Structure formats: C-alpha cells, structure tokens
Amino acid sequence: MSSEHISDHLRQRVKDRANGLCEYCQSPDKYSIASFHCDHIMPKKESGKTEFANLAFACPSCNTHKYTKTVAPDPQTREKVPLFNPRSQNWKEHFQWSNDFILILGKTSIGRATVKALNMNKDKHIESRKLLKNAGKHPPT
Ligand SMILES: [Zn+2]
C-alpha cells in the first residue's frame, strides 16, 4: 500500500531495520531511482495498522505486486498459503539465491508463493542484479 501518512521518522526506522534492502526481494534502495515504500504487511484494508510492527521496507515492484494480498498459491501445489512475513519469518528460511545469485528461489511453499506473487524474478530485477553483481554490490551481505 502507499506510504502516505507515514512520518519521515517512522519511515527511516523501517528503512534502518531493513538495512536499506527490500525485505522481500533484497534489492537495495541505494541504487534505485524510485523511492522504496513502507509496505503494510497486514493491509490497511484488513485493519492493518500504520505502525513499526506492521511495516516492511519494500521496493516499488514488490510493494505494487503485493498490493493487498496476504495469501497466494504455491506454484508447486496450487495450495493457497500466506505470503512471507518479514516481521515474523526469516528470509533465509524461505528463500535462497540461485548459484549465480541472479534468481530468488522459494525453499518453502511460502517462499515459492511469494516469489511468484511478487514477481521477484522479473526481467528488470534480473538485469539490475546482474549489473550490481558485476559492480561487486550483489548479493547483499
Ligand atoms: Zn522488492
């Protein structure tokens, strides 16, 4: 959802907690022309609050694809599962990089569903990761 009504102070805290990385696709805000958003993990539409515990730092792409979704089908089983929650779950438990660090692979049903729903391996992500990798700025540490 949009980051309107989020104070600069709160936004900065959310960004700092995330080390300036999208909490879904791990892309760095630092090298993005478009400003990152504060995603409402539980959407405002479903009474999610604009508070530190319900916000995730998200690139415009992940934020837009997530929109008001909280569940999505696991592409392997077609079963609907919750999307990855950066506040209560660990990225490395649900995702891993491909051997060349260009693709994000879902390790669990939640990971697979989130990669697909948020389109975390779209062409622009791939091109950006290749550039950052060549510049020694990817994968993030
Ligand atoms: Zn992202």
PDB file of N, CA and C and ligand atoms in Angstrom, residues 22-27 36 58-63 118 120 125, ligand 1:
ATOM      1  N   CYS A  22      15.064  -4.067   0.250  1.00  0.00           N
ATOM      2  CA  CYS A  22      13.685  -4.538   0.179  1.00  0.00           C
ATOM      3  C   CYS A  22      13.596  -5.815   1.007  1.00  0.00           C
ATOM      4  N   GLU A  23      12.635  -5.895   1.893  1.00  0.00           N
ATOM      5  CA  GLU A  23      12.549  -7.060   2.775  1.00  0.00           C
ATOM      6  C   GLU A  23      11.980  -8.286   2.065  1.00  0.00           C
ATOM      7  N   TYR A  24      11.569  -8.114   0.820  1.00  0.00           N
ATOM      8  CA  TYR A  24      11.100  -9.249   0.011  1.00  0.00           C
ATOM      9  C   TYR A  24      12.197  -9.684  -0.970  1.00  0.00           C
ATOM     10  N   CYS A  25      12.534  -8.822  -1.924  1.00  0.00           N
ATOM     11  CA  CYS A  25      13.489  -9.240  -2.970  1.00  0.00           C
ATOM     12  C   CYS A  25      14.931  -8.860  -2.679  1.00  0.00           C
ATOM     13  N   GLN A  26      15.179  -8.186  -1.551  1.00  0.00           N
ATOM     14  CA  GLN A  26      16.536  -7.835  -1.125  1.00  0.00           C
ATOM     15  C   GLN A  26      17.242  -6.812  -2.023  1.00  0.00           C
ATOM     16  N   SER A  27      16.494  -6.137  -2.879  1.00  0.00           N
ATOM     17  CA  SER A  27      17.164  -5.135  -3.708  1.00  0.00           C
ATOM     18  C   SER A  27      17.454  -3.899  -2.857  1.00  0.00           C
ATOM     19  N   PHE A  36      11.769   3.658  -2.202  1.00  0.00           N
ATOM     20  CA  PHE A  36      11.120   2.472  -1.658  1.00  0.00           C
ATOM     21  C   PHE A  36       9.927   2.879  -0.805  1.00  0.00           C
ATOM     22  N   ALA A  58       9.964  -1.987   1.375  1.00  0.00           N
ATOM     23  CA  ALA A  58       9.714  -2.743   0.135  1.00  0.00           C
ATOM     24  C   ALA A  58       9.993  -1.886  -1.080  1.00  0.00           C
ATOM     25  N   CYS A  59      10.614  -2.516  -2.084  1.00  0.00           N
ATOM     26  CA  CYS A  59      10.861  -1.800  -3.333  1.00  0.00           C
ATOM     27  C   CYS A  59       9.509  -1.552  -4.011  1.00  0.00           C
ATOM     28  N   PRO A  60       9.458  -0.586  -4.922  1.00  0.00           N
ATOM     29  CA  PRO A  60       8.176  -0.277  -5.569  1.00  0.00           C
ATOM     30  C   PRO A  60       7.571  -1.492  -6.275  1.00  0.00           C
ATOM     31  N   SER A  61       8.416  -2.357  -6.827  1.00  0.00           N
ATOM     32  CA  SER A  61       7.902  -3.520  -7.545  1.00  0.00           C
ATOM     33  C   SER A  61       7.226  -4.512  -6.597  1.00  0.00           C
ATOM     34  N   CYS A  62       7.911  -4.886  -5.539  1.00  0.00           N
ATOM     35  CA  CYS A  62       7.312  -5.833  -4.589  1.00  0.00           C
ATOM     36  C   CYS A  62       6.068  -5.226  -3.957  1.00  0.00           C
ATOM     37  N   ASN A  63       6.154  -3.954  -3.598  1.00  0.00           N
ATOM     38  CA  ASN A  63       5.011  -3.308  -2.953  1.00  0.00           C
ATOM     39  C   ASN A  63       3.793  -3.284  -3.877  1.00  0.00           C
ATOM     40  N   LEU A 118       4.888 -11.812  -6.011  1.00  0.00           N
ATOM     41  CA  LEU A 118       5.548 -10.508  -6.050  1.00  0.00           C
ATOM     42  C   LEU A 118       6.444 -10.365  -7.286  1.00  0.00           C
ATOM     43  N   MET A 120       9.258 -11.667  -8.157  1.00  0.00           N
ATOM     44  CA  MET A 120      10.579 -11.297  -7.652  1.00  0.00           C
ATOM     45  C   MET A 120      11.726 -11.623  -8.601  1.00  0.00           C
ATOM     46  N   HIS A 125      14.403  -7.000 -12.443  1.00  0.00           N
ATOM     47  CA  HIS A 125      15.163  -7.441 -11.277  1.00  0.00           C
ATOM     48  C   HIS A 125      16.423  -8.171 -11.728  1.00  0.00           C
TER      49      HIS A 125
HETATM   50 ZN    ZN B   1      11.452  -5.913  -3.685  1.00  0.00          ZN
END
